[in-house]
Coordinates of C-alpha atoms and ligand atoms in Angstrom, one line a residue:
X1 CA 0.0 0.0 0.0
X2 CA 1.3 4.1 -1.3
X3 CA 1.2 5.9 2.4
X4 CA 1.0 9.5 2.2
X5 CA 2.4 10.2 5.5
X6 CA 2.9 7.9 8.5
X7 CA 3.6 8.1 12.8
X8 CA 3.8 5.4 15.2
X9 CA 0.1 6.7 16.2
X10 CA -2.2 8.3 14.6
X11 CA -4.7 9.9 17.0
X12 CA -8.5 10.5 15.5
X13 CA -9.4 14.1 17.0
X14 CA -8.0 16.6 19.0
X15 CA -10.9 17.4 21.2
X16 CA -10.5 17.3 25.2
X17 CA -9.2 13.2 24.7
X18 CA -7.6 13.5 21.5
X19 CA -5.3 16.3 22.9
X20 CA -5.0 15.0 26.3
X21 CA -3.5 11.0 24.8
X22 CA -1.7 13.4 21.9
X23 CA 0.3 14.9 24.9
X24 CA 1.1 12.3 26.9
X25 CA 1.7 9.8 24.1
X26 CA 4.5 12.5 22.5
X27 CA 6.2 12.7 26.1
X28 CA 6.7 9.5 26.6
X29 CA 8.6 9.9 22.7
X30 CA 6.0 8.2 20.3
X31 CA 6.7 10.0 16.8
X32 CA 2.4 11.0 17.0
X33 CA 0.2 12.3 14.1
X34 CA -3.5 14.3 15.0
X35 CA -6.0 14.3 12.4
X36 CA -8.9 16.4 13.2
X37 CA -11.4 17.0 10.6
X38 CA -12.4 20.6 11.6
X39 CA -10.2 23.9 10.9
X40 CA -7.7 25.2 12.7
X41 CA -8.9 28.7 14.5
X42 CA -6.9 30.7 16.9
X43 CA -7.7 33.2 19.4
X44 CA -7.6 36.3 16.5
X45 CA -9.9 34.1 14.3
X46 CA -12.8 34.1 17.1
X47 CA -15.7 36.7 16.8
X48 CA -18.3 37.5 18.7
X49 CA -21.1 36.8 16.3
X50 CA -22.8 33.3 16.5
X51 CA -22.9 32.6 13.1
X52 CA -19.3 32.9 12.3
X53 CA -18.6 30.1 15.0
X54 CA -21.5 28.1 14.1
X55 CA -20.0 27.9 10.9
X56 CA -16.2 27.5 11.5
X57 CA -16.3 25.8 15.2
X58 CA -19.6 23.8 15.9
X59 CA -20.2 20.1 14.5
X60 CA -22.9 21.0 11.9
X61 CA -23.4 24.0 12.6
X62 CA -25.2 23.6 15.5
X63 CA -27.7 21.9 13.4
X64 CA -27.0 18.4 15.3
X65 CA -30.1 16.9 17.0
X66 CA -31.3 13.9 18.7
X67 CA -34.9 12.6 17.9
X68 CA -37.2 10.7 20.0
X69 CA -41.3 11.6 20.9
X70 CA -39.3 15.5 20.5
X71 CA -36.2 16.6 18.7
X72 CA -33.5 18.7 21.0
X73 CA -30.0 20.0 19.5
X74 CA -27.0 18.2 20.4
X75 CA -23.8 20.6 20.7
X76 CA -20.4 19.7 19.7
X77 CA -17.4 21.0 18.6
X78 CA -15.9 20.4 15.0
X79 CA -12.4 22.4 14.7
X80 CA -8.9 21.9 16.7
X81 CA -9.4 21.7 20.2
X82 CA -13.2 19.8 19.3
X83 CA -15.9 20.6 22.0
X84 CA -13.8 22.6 24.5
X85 CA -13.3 25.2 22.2
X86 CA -16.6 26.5 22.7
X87 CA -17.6 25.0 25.9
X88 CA -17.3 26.7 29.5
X89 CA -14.3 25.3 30.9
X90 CA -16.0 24.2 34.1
X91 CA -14.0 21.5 35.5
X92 CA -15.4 18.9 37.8
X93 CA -13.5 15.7 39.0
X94 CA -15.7 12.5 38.1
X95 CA -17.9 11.4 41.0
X96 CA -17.1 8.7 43.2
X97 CA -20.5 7.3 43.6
X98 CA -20.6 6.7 39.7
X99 CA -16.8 5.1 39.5
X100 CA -18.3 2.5 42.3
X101 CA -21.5 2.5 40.0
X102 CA -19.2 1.4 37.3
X103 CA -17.1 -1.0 38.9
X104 CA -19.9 -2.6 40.8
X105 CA -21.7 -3.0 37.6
X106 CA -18.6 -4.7 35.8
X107 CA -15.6 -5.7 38.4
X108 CA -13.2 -5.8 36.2
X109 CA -13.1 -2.2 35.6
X110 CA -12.1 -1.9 39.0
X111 CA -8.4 -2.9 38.5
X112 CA -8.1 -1.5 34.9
X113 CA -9.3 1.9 36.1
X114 CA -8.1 2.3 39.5
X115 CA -9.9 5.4 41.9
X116 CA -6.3 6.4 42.6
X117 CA -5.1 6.8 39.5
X118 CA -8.2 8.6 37.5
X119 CA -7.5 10.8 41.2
X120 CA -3.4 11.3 40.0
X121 CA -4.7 12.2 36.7
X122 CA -7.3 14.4 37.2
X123 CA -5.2 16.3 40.0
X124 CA -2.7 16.5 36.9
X125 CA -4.6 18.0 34.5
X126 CA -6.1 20.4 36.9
X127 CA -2.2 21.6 38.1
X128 CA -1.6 22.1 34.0
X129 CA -4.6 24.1 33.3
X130 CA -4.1 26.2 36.3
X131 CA -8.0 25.0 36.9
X132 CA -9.7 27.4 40.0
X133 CA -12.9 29.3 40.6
X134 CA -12.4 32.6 38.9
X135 CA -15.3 34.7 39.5
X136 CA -15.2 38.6 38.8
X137 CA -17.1 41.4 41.3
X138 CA -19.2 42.0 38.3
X139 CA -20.4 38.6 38.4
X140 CA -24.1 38.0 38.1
X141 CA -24.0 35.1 40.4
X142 CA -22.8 36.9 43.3
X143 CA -26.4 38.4 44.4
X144 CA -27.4 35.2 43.5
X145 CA -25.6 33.8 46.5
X146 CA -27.5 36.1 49.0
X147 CA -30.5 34.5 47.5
X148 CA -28.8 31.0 47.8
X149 CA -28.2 31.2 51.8
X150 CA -31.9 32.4 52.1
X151 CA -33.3 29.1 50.6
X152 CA -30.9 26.9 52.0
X153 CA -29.4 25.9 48.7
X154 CA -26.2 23.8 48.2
X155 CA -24.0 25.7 46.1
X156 CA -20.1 26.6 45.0
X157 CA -18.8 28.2 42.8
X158 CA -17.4 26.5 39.8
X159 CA -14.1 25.5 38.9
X160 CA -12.7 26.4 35.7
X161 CA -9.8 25.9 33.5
X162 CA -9.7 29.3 32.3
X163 CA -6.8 31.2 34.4
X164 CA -7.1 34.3 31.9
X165 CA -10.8 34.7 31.9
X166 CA -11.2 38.4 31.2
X167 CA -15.1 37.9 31.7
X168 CA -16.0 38.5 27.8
X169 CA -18.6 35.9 28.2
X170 CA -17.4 34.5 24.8
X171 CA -17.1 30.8 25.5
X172 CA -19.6 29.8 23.3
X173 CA -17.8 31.5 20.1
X174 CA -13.9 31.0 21.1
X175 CA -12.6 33.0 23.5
X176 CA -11.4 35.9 22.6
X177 CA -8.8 37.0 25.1
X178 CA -7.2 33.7 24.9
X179 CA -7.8 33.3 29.1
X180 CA -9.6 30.5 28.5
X181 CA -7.1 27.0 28.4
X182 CA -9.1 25.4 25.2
X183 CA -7.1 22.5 23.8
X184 CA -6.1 24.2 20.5
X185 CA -4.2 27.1 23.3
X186 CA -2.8 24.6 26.2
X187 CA -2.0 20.7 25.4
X188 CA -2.4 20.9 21.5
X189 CA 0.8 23.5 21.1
X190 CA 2.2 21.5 24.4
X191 CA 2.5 18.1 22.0
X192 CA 3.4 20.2 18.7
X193 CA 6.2 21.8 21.2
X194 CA 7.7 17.8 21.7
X195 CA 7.7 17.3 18.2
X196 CA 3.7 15.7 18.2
X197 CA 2.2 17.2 14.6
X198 CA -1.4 18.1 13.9
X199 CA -3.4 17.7 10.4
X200 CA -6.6 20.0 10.5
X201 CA -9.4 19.5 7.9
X202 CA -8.6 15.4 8.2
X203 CA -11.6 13.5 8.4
X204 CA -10.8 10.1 8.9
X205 CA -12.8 7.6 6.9
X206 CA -12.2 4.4 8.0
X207 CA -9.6 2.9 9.9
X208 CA -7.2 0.2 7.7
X209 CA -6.3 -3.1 9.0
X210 CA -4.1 -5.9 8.1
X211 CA -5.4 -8.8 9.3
X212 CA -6.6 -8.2 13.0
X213 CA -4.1 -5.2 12.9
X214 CA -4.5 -1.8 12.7
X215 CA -1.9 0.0 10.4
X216 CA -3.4 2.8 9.5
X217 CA -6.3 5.7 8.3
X218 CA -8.2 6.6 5.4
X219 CA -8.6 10.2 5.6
X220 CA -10.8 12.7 3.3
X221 CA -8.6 16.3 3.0
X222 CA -11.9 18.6 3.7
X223 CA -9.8 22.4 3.1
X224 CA -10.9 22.5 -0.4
X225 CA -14.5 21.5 0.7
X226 CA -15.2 24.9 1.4
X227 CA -14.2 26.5 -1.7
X228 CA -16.0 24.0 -3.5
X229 CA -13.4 21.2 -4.3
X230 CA -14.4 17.7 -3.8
X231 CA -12.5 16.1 -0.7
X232 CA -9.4 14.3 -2.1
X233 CA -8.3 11.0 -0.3
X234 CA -5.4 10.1 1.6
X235 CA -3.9 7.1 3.0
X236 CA -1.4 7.3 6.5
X237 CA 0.1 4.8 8.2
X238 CA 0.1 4.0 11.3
X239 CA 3.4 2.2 13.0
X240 CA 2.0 1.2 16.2
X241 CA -1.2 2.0 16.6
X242 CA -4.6 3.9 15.9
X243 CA -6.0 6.1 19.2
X244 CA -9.7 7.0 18.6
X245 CA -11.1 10.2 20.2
X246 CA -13.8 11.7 17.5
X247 CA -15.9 11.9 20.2
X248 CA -19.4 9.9 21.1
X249 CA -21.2 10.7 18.6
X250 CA -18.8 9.8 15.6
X251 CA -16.6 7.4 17.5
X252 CA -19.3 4.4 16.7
X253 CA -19.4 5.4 12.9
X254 CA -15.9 5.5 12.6
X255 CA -15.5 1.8 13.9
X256 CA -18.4 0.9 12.1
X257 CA -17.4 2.6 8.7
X258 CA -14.0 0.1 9.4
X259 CA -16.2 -2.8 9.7
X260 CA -16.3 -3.5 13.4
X261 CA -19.6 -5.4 14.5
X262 CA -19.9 -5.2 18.2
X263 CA -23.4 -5.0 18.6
X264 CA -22.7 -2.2 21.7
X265 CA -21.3 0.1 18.6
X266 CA -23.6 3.2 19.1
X267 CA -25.7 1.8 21.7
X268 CA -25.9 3.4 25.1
X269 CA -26.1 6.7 24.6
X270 CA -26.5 8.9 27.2
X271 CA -26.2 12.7 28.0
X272 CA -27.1 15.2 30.6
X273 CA -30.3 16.8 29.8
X274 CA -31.8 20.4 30.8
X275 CA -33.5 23.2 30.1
X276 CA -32.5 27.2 30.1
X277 CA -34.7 29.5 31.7
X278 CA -34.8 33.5 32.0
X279 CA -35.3 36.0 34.0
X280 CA -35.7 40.1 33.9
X281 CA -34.4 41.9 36.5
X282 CA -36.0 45.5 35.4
X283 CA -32.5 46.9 36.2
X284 CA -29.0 46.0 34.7
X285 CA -27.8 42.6 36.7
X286 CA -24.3 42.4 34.6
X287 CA -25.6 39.0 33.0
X288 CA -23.3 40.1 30.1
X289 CA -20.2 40.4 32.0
X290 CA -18.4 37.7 33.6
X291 CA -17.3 34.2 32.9
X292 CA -19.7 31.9 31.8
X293 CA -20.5 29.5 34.7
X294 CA -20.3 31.1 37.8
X295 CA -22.4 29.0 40.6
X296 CA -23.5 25.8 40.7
X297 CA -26.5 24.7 42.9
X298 CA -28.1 21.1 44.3
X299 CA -31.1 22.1 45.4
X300 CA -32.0 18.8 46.0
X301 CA -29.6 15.1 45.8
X302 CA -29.0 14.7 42.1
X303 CA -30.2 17.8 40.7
X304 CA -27.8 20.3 39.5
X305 CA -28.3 24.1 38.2
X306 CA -25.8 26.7 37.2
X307 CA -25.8 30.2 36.0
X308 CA -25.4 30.8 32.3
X309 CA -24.8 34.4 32.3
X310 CA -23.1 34.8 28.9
X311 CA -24.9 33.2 26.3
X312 CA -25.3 35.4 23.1
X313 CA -28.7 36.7 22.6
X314 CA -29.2 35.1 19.4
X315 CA -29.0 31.7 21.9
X316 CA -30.6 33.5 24.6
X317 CA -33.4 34.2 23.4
X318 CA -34.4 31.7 21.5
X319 CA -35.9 29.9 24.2
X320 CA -38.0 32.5 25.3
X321 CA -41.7 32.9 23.9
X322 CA -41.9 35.8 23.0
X323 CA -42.2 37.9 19.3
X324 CA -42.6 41.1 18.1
X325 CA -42.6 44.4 20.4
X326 CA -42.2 42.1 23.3
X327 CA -38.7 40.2 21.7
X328 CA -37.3 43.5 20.4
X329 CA -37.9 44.9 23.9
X330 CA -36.0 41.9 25.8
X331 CA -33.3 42.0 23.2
X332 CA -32.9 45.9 24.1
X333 CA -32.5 45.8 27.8
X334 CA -30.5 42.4 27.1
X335 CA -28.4 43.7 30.3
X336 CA -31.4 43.3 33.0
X337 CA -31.5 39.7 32.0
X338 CA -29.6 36.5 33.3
X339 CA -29.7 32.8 31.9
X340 CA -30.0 29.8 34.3
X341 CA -29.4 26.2 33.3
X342 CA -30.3 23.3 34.4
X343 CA -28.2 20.0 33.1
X344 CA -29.6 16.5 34.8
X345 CA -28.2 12.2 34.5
X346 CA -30.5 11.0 32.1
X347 CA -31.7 7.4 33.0
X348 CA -32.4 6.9 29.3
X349 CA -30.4 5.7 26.6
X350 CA -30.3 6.0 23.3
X351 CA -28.0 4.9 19.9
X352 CA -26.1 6.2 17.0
X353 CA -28.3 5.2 14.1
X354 CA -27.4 6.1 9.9
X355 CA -25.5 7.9 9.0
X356 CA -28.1 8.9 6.7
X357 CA -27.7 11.8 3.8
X358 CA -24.2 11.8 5.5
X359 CA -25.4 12.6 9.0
X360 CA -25.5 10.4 11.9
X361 CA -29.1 10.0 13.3
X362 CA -29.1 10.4 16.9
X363 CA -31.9 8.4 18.6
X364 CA -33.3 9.0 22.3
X365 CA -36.5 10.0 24.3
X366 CA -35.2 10.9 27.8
X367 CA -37.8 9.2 30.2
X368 CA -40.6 10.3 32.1
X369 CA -38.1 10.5 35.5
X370 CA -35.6 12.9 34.0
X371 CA -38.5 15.4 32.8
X372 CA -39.7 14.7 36.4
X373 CA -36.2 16.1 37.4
X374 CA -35.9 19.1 34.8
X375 CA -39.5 20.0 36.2
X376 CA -38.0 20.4 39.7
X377 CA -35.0 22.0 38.4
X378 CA -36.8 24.5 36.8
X379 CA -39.3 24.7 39.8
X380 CA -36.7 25.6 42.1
X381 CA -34.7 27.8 40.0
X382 CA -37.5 30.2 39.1
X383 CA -37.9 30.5 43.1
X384 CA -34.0 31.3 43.4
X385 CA -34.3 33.9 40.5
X386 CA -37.7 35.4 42.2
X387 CA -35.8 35.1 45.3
X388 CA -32.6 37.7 44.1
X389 CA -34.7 40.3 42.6
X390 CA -36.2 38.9 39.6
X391 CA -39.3 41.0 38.2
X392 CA -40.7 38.5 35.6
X393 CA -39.2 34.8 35.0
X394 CA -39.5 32.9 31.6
X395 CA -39.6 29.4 32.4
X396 CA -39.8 27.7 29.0
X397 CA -41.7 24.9 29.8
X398 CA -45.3 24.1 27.5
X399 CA -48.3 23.9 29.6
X400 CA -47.7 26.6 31.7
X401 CA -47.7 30.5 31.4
X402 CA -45.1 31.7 29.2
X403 CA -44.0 34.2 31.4
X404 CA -44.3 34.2 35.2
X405 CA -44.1 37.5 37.2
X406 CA -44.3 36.9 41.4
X407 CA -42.8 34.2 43.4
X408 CA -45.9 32.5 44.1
X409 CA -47.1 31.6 40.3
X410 CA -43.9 29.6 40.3
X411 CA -45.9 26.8 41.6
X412 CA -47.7 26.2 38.8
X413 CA -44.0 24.3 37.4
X414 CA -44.7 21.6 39.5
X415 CA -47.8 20.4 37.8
X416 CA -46.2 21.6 34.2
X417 CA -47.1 18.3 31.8
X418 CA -44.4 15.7 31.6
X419 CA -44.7 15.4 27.7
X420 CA -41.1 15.6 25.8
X421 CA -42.8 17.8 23.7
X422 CA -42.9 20.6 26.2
X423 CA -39.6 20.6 26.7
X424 CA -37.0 22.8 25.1
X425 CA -33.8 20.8 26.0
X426 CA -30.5 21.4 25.3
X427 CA -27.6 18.8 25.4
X428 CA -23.5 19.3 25.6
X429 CA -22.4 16.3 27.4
X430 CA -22.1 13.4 26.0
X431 CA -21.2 9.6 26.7
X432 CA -21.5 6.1 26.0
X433 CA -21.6 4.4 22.6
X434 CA -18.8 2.5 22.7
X435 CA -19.1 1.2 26.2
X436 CA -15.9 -0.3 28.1
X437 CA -16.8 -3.6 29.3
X438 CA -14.4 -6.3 30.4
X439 CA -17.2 -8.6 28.2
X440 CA -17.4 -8.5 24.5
X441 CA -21.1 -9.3 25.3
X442 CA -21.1 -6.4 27.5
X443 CA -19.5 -3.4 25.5
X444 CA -17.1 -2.4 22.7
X445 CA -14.0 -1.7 24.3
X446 CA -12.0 -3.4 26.7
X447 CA -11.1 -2.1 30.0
X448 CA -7.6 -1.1 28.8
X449 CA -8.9 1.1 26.0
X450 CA -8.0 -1.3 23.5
X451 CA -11.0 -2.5 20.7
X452 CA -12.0 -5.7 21.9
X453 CA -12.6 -6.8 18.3
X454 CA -8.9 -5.4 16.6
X455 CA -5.6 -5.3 18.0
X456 CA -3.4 -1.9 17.7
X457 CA -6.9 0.1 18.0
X458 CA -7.6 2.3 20.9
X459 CA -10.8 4.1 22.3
X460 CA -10.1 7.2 24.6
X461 CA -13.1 9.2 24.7
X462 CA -16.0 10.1 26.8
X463 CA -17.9 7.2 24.6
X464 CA -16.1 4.7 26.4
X465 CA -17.8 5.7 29.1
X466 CA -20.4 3.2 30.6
X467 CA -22.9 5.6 31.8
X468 CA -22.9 9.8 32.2
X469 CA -21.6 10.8 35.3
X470 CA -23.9 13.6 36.0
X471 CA -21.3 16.7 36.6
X472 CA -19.4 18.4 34.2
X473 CA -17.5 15.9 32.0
X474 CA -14.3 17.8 30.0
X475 CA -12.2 17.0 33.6
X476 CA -13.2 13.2 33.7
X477 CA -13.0 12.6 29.7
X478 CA -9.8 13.8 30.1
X479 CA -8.5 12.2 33.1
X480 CA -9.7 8.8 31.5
X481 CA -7.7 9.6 28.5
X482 CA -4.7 10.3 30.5
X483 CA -4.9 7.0 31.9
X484 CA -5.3 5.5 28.6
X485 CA -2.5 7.2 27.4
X486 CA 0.4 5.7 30.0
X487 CA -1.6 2.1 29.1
X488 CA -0.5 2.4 25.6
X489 CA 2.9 0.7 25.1
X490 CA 4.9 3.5 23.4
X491 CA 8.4 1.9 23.0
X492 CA 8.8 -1.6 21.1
Ligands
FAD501 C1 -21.5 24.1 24.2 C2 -20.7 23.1 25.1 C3 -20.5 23.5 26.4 C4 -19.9 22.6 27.3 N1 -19.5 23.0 28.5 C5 -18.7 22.2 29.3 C6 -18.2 22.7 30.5 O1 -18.3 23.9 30.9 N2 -17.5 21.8 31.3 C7 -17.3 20.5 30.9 O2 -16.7 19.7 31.7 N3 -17.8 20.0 29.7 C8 -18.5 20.9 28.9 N4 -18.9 20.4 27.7 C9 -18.6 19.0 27.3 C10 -17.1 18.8 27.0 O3 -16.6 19.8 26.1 C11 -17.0 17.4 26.3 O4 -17.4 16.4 27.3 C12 -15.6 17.0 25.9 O5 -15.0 18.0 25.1 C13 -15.6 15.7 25.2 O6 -14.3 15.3 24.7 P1 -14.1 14.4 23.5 O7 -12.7 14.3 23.2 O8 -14.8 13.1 23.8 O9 -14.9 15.1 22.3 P2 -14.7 16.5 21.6 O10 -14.0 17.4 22.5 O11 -16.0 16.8 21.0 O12 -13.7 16.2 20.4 C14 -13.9 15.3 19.3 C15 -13.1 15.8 18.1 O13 -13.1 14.8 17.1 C16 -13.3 15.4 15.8 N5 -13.7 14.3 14.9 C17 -14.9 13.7 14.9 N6 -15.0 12.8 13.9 C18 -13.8 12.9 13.3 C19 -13.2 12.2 12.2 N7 -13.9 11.2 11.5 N8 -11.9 12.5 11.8 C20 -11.2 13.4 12.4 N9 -11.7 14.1 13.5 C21 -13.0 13.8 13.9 C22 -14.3 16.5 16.1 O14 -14.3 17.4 15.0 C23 -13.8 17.0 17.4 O15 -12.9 18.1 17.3 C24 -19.5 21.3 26.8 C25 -19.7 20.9 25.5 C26 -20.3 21.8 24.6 C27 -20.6 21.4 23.2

């Protein structure tokens, strides 16, 4: 076979995993080879407006979804540095409680994924991403907290890997100040630095095999796609080994593309789901100033909130019912208004279906339990907002008034119909679909990382994952792909 270019690993996306295994598999000398099919984009490159990073950063632009009884958008990344290019940076270590969920559910995780070492690596990651809580006066959430204490909430404030934020509230469009510690800005120029390279506008087709063996990538060149060229082909070889990270919902395809049959392949799908809901302040609250998560709140076990101050209004406001006068009016006193999100662990499940007309079909209906648990999320948020000052709340939930405007109304939310339909929900974190299960019967991936179907192939992402993990997941994706990394035998 002609190779166009070769490394002793080619890793499939540079995303929160792809970066974090490129890193460590450079420092410990493997000659190592990105391929990422988005574009390269640096801090100058990121502008403020939504559609310029819906077009150049997100994974269709933003167009992804996930169908069930309703259809909800499903956000990723698609450029160097994948998802945490445009995500908030919180970083949360992965739970306890779900690592013993895990291990109880298959033992032999236990000793391939020890507590103490996702513990080293996460403590690790957090010491090279300077992560801390880096909240500004001007933050919105800070009122919030008064109004916290008065409830009796549970609440801190987030952890963040962004050590530069200058509070542009531009996560979701790159940031522009370069404070925040995206991978195309911290571990991407780290590997490049120890001689790692990086391909951009790569898509990998398929992975090649000889015999059982992995040797190496089809790829599609996609920089000409946008000046109309077809995508030209190339071949690369891979010495020692193929390291998957395209993330959970093209992970499956890739394998499947290849012509792995594991009938976990894009099965188990799971994500956090929530809902956004709004609130006018009739006075400025600074919601456009400050770094994008600043609080997090458990109002009850399990249920998790967190202020959303800087979403663009073009996001914004989308979820909020209103046309006309009433929309132009909201979008002019944009500053007297403050996001709150609500993000829960789904119980359900769902699967990578297709691709079909080139796009993968995502398939889930979240059940009736996690809508019972958005319901109360969005019951006790609207109290919290009422609570610090709020004038009028929007809670974005069918069935009952659009727009709520004293404290009392707010109990309406609890009867609010339980029908997927009414539901506005929006989804960023992502796991499963190519489950790690010491059992071929059981998942796709071996507890090591490796394919448990082809030698020389390895799965690092946050589809590995055997169930979501209900906190913020960039922290835990990438700890797991650090300790897939030092598994991966980098000398012969
Ligand atoms: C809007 C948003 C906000 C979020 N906020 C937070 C937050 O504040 N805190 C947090 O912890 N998590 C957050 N997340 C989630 C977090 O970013 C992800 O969990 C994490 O990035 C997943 O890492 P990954 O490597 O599995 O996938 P990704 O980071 O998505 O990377 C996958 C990469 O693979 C590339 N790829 C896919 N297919 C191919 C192919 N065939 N060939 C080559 N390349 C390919 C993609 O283009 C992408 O760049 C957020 C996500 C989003 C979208």
């Amino acid at each position: 076979m002609n190779w166009d270019d070769e490394a002793d690993y080619l890793v499939v996306g540079s995303g929160a995993a792809g970066a974090t295994a490129g890193l460590d598999l450079a420092r410990a000398g493997a000659d190592v080879l990105i391929l990422e099919e988005g574009g390269w984009h640096r801090q100058a490159d990121f502008r403020p407006d939504l559609y310029s990073a819906l077009s150049r950063l997100w994974r269709d632009f933003g167009g992804q979804v996930a169908a069930g009884r309703s259809a909800f958008p499903v956000a990723q990344g698609c450029c160097v540095g994948g998802s945490t290019v445009v995500n908030g940076a919180a970083m949360n270590r992965m739970p306890e409680e779900v690592w013993h969920e895990w291990t109880n559910a298959d033992p032999g995780l236990s000793d391939a994924l020890p507590w103490h070492a996702l513990e080293d690596a996460a403590a690790s990651i957090e010491t090279e991403l300077q992560v801390g809580a880096n909240l500004a006066d001007s933050m919105p959430s800070l009122p919030m907290t008064r109004a916290l204490e008065r409830l009796g909430y549970p609440h801190r404030a987030m952890a963040r890997s962004a050590p530069g934020c200058q509070h542009a509230n531009r996560c979701l469009t790159g940031c522009p100040s370069g404070g925040k510690w995206s991978m195309e800005r911290s571990l991407i120029p780290s590997a490049l630095e120890l001689g790692a390279r990086l391909t951009p506008d790569r898509r990998v087709e398929r992975i090649l095999f000889e015999g059982d063996r992995a040797v190496g990538v089809l790829a599609t060149r996609r920089d000409g796609a946008r000046r109309g060229r077809r995508p030209t082909p190339c071949r690369l070889r891979a010495r020692r080994g193929v390291v998957l990270a395209a993330g959970v919902v093209h992970s499956p395809l890739v394998l499947r593309r290849s012509g792995l049959r594991n009938p976990h392949l894009g099965r188990h799908f799971q994500c956090h789901v929530g809902t956004a809901l709004m609130a006018d302040f009739g006075e400025p609250v600074a919601a456009i100033q400050g770094p994008s998560l600043g609080y997090e709140v458990f109002p009850e076990p399990d249920l998790k909130c967190n202020s959303l101050p800087p979403t663009p209004p073009e996001i914004a406001l989308g979820n909020v019912p209103a046309v006309g006068r009433e929309l132009v009016g909201l979008l002019r006193r944009f500053d007297h208004l403050a996001v709150w999100n609500n993000s829960q662990r789904s119980r359900a499940e769902g699967r990578i279906a297709g691709p079909w007309l080139g796009l993968p079909q995502i398939r889930m209906t979240p059940t009736p339990h996690d809508f019972e648990r958005i319901r109360a999320a969005v019951f006790h948020v609207t109290r919290l907002l009422f609570e610090a000052g709020a004038r009028t709340v929007y809670p974005g939930l069918h069935g009952v008034p659009r727009r709520l405007d004293e404290a009392a109304a707010a109990d309406v939310i609890r009867s609010a119909p339980l029908d997927p339909r009414a539901y506005a929900l929006n989804v960023s974190h992502l796991f499963g679909t190519c489950r790690m299960a010491s059992d071929p019967g059981r998942g796709a991936v071996r507890p090591d990382f490796r394919s448990h179907e082809r030698e020389g192939l390895f799965v690092v992402d946050a589809s590995v994952f055997p169930s979501a993990i209900g906190t913020n997941p960039q922290l835990a994706v990438m700890s797991l792909a650090r300790h897939a990394a030092a598994r991966i035998p980098t000398c012969s």
